[in-house]
Tab-separated table of C-alpha atoms in Angstrom:
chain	number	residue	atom	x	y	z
A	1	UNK	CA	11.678	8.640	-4.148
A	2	UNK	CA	7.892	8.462	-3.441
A	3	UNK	CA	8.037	11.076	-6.611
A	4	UNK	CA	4.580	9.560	-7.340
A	5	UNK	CA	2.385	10.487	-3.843
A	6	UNK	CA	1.209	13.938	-4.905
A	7	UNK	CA	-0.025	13.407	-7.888
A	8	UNK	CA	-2.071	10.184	-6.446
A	9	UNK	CA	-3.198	12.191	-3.591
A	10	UNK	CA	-4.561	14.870	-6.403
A	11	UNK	CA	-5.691	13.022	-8.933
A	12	UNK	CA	-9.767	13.213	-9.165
A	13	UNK	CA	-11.739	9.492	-9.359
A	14	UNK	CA	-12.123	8.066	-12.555
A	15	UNK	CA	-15.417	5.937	-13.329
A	16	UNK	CA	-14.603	2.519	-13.082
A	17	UNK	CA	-16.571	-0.807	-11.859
A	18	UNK	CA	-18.900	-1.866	-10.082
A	19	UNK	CA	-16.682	-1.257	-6.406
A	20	UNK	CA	-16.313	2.636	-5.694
A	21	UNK	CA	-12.810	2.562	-5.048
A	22	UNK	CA	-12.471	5.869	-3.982
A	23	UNK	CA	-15.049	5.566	-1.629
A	24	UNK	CA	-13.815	2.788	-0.323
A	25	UNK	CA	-10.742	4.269	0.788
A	26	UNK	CA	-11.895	7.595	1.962
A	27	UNK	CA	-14.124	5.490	4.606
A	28	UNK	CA	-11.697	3.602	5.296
A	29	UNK	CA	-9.324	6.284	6.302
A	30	UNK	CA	-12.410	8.197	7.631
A	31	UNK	CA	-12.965	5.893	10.545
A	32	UNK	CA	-8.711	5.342	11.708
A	33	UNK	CA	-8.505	7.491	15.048
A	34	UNK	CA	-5.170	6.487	15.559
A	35	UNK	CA	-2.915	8.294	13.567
A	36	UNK	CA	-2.057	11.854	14.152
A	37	UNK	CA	-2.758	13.774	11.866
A	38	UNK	CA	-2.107	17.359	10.355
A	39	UNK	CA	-2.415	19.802	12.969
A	40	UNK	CA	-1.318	23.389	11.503
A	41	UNK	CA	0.063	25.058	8.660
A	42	UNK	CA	-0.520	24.744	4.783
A	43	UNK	CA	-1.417	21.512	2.584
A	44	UNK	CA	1.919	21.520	0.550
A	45	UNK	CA	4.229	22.186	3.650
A	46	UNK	CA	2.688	19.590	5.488
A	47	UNK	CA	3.555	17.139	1.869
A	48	UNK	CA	6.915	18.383	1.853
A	49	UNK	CA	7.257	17.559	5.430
A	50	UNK	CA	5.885	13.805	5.234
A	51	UNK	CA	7.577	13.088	2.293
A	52	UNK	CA	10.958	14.081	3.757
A	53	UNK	CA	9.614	11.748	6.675
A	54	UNK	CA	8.772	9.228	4.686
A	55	UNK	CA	12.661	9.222	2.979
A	56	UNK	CA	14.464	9.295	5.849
A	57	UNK	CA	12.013	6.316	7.322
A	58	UNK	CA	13.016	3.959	3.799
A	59	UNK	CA	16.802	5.713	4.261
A	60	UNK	CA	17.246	5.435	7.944
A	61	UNK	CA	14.988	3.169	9.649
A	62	UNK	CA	12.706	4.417	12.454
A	63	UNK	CA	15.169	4.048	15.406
A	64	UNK	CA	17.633	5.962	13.686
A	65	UNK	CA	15.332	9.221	11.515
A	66	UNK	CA	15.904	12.333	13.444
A	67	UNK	CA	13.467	14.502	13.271
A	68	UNK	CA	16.420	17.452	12.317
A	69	UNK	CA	17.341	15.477	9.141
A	70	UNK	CA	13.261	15.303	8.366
A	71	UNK	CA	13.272	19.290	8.455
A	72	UNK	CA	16.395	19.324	6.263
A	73	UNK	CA	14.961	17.531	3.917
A	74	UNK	CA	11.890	19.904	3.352
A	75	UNK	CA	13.794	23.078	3.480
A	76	UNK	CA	12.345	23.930	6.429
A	77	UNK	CA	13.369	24.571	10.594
A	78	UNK	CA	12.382	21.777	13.523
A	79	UNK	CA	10.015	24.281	14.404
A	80	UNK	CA	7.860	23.280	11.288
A	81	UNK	CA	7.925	19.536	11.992
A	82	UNK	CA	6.685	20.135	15.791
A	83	UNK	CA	4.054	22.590	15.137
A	84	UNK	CA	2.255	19.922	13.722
A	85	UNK	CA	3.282	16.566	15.268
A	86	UNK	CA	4.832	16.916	19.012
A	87	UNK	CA	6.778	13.682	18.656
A	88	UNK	CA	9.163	12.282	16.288
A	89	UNK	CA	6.807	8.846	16.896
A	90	UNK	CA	4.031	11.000	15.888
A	91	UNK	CA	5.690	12.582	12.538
A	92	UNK	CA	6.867	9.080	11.486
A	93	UNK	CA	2.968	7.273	12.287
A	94	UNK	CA	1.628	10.109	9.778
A	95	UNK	CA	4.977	9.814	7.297
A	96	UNK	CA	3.765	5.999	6.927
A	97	UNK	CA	0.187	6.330	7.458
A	98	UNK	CA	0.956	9.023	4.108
A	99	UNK	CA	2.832	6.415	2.123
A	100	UNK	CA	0.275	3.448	3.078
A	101	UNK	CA	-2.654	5.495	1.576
A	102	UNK	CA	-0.715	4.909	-1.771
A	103	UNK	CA	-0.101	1.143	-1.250
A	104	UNK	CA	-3.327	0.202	-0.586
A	105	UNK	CA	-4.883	-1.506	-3.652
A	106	UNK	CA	-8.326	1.268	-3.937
A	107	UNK	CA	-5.156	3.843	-4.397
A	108	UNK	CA	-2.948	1.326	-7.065
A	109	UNK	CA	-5.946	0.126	-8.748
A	110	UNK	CA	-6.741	3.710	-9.595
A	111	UNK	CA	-3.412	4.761	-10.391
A	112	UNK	CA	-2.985	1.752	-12.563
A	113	UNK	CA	-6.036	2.383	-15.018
A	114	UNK	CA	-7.493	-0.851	-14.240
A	115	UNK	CA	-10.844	0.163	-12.174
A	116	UNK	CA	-12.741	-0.646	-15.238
A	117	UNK	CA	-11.457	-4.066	-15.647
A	118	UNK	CA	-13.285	-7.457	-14.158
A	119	UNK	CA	-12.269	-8.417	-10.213
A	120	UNK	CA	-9.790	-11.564	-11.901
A	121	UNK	CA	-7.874	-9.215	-14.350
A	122	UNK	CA	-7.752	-6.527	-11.395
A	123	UNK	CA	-5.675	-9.176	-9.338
A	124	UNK	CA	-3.695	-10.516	-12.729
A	125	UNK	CA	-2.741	-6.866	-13.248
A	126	UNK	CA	-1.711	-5.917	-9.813
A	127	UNK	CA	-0.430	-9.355	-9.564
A	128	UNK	CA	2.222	-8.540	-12.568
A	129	UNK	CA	4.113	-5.829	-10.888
A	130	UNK	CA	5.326	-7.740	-8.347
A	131	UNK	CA	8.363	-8.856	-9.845
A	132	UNK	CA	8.993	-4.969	-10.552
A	133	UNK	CA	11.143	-2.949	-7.933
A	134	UNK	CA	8.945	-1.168	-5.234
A	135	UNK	CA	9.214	1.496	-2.868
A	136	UNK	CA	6.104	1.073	-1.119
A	137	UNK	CA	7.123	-2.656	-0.638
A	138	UNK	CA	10.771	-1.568	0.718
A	139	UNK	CA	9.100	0.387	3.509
A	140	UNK	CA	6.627	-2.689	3.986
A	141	UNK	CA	9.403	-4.436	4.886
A	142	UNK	CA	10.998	-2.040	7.093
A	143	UNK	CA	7.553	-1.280	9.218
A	144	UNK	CA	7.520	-5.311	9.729
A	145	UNK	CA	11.035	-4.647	11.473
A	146	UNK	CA	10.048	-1.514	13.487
A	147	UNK	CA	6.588	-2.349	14.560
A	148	UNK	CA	8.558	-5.460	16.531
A	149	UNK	CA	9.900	-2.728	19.368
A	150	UNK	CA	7.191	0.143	18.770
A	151	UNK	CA	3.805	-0.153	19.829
A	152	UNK	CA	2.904	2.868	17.867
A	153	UNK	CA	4.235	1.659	14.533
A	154	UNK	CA	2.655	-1.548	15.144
A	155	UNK	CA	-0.752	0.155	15.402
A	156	UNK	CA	0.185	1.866	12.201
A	157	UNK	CA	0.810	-1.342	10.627
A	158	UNK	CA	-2.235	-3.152	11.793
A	159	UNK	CA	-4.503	-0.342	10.748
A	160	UNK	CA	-2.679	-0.664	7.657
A	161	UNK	CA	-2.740	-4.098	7.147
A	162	UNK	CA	-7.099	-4.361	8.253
A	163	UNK	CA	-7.190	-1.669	5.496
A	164	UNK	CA	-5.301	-4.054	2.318
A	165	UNK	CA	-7.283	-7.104	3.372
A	166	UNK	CA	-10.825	-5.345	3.023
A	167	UNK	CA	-9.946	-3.663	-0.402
A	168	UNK	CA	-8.912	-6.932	-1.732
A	169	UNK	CA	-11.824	-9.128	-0.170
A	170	UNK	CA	-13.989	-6.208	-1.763
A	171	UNK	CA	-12.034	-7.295	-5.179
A	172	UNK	CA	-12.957	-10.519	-4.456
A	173	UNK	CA	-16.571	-10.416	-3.397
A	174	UNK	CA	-17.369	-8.166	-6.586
A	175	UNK	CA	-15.531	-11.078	-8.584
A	176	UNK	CA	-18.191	-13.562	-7.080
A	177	UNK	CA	-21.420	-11.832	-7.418
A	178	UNK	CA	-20.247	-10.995	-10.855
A	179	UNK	CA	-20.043	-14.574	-11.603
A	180	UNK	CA	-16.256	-14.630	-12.032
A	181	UNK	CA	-15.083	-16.513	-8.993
A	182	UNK	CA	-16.323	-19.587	-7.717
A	183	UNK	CA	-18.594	-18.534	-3.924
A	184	UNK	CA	-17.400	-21.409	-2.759
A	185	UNK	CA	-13.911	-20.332	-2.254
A	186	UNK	CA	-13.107	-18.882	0.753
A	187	UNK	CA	-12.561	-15.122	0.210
A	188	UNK	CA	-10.367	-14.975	3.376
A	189	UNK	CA	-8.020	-17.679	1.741
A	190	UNK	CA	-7.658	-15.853	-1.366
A	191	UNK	CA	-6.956	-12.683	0.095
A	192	UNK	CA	-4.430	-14.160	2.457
A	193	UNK	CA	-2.704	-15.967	-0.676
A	194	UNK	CA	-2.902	-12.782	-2.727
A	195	UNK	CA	-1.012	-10.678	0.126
A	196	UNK	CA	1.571	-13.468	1.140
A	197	UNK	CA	2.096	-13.778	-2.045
A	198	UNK	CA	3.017	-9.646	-2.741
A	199	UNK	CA	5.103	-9.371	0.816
A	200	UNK	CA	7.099	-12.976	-0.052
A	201	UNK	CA	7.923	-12.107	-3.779
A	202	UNK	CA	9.343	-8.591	-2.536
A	203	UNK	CA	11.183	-10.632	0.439
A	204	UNK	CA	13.113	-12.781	-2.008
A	205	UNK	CA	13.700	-10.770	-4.931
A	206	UNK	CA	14.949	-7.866	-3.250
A	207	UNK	CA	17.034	-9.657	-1.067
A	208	UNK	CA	18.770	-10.757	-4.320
A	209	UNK	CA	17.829	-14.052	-5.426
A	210	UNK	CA	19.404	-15.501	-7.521
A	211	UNK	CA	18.514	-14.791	-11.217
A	212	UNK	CA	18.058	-17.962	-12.286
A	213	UNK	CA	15.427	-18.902	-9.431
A	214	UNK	CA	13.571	-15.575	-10.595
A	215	UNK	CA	10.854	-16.536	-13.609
A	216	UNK	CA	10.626	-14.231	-16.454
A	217	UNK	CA	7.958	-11.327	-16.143
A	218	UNK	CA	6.175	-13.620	-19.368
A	219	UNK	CA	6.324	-16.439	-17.225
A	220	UNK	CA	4.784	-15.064	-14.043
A	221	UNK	CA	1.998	-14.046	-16.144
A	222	UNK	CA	1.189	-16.763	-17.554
A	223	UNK	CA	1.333	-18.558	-13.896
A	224	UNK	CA	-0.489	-15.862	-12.829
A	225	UNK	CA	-3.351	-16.107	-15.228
A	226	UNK	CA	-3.425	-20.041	-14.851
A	227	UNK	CA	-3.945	-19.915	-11.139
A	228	UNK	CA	-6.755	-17.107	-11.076
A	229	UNK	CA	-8.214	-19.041	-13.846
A	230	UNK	CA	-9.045	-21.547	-11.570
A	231	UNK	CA	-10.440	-19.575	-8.850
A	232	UNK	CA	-13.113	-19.572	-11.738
A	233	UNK	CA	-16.858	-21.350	-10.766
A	234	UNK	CA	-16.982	-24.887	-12.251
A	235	UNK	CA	-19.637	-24.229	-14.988
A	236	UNK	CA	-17.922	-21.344	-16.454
């Protein structure tokens, strides 16, 4: 689970378009002052510690993680856990705070191989996937639940949230001044759409829908490419 995080959180920049993803992000993260954050100790223990956080946040559910089971599942003593987060609400803020950094869409885009492509086939591409089985989504859904009774994972979540709808209005305004979407849509209103539409797919589908109210992945393409199509400028 989460097998994926390291290598995103090693992986070097690749030269894409116009939009300097990685810079994007890194700012982004550069100005949150909410989230604790590594305190002691080396760079791999403190991985091995938030992704056994993360796990037993998708297995467990905030309420019930215990912060015993989180050191268990590193190989590692309470001790470790507390020496660099003095609160299990503080070791689960950073556990999501980790797995967010992967979600947002400067991390996927990268991770995807489509930072050289034009803002439209960005979305299309990102936009495919959702029908596809997600763990970052699955702990979307579970924050939505948590941050209800937590003031500390709602923070997380806002923060979070702030974060996914710059990166994709960034998409967005790129896709205009490059000529490929119509400025006189409302960037807002097509970020919204694109993010309701990625949390409501997930909702449904995972909840197990049945299969024949589920299109083909074919058919949510070709939906897919109709509808951004038309986000084109009239005189294209």
């Amino acid at each position: 689970m989460l097998s994926g995080i390291r290598a995103l959180l090693r992986s070097e920049s690749a030269p894409g378009f116009v939009v300097q993803w990685t810079a994007v992000s890194e700012e982004l993260q550069s100005t949150s002052g909410n989230t604790p954050r590594r305190r002691s100790g080396t760079h791999e223990t403190t991985e091995r510690l938030l992704e056994a956080a993360a796990n037993e946040f998708v297995e467990h559910g905030f309420d019930a993680a215990r912060v015993s089971a989180i050191a268990r599942r590193a190989g590692l003593t309470s001790g470790a856990v507390y020496a660099r987060w003095p609160t299990k609400s503080d070791v689960m803020v950073a556990a999501l705070d980790y797995i967010f950094q992967q979600y947002l869409p400067a991390s996927r885009i990268k991770e995807s191989g489509v930072d050289g492509m034009r803002p439209p086939d960005v979305i299309e591409k990102l936009g495919a996937g959702l029908l596809r089985a997600d763990e970052s989504r699955d702990v979307l859904v579970q924050v939505f639940g948590s941050a209800r009774n937590n003031e500390r994972i709602k923070e997380c979540l806002l923060e979070f949230l702030n974060q996914d709808a710059q990166q994709i209005s960034e998409i967005i305004e790129e896709g205009k001044l490059a000529g490929y979407v119509d400025p006189e849509l409302s960037t807002a209103a097509m970020s919204l759409m694109c993010r309701a539409t990625s949390l409501g797919v997930h909702l449904l589908v995972s909840a197990g829908l049945d299969d024949r109210y589920i299109p083909t992945q074919d058919e949510w393409n070709r939906l897919l490419s109709t509808l951004i199509s038309a986000t084109a400028p009239p005189d294209s």
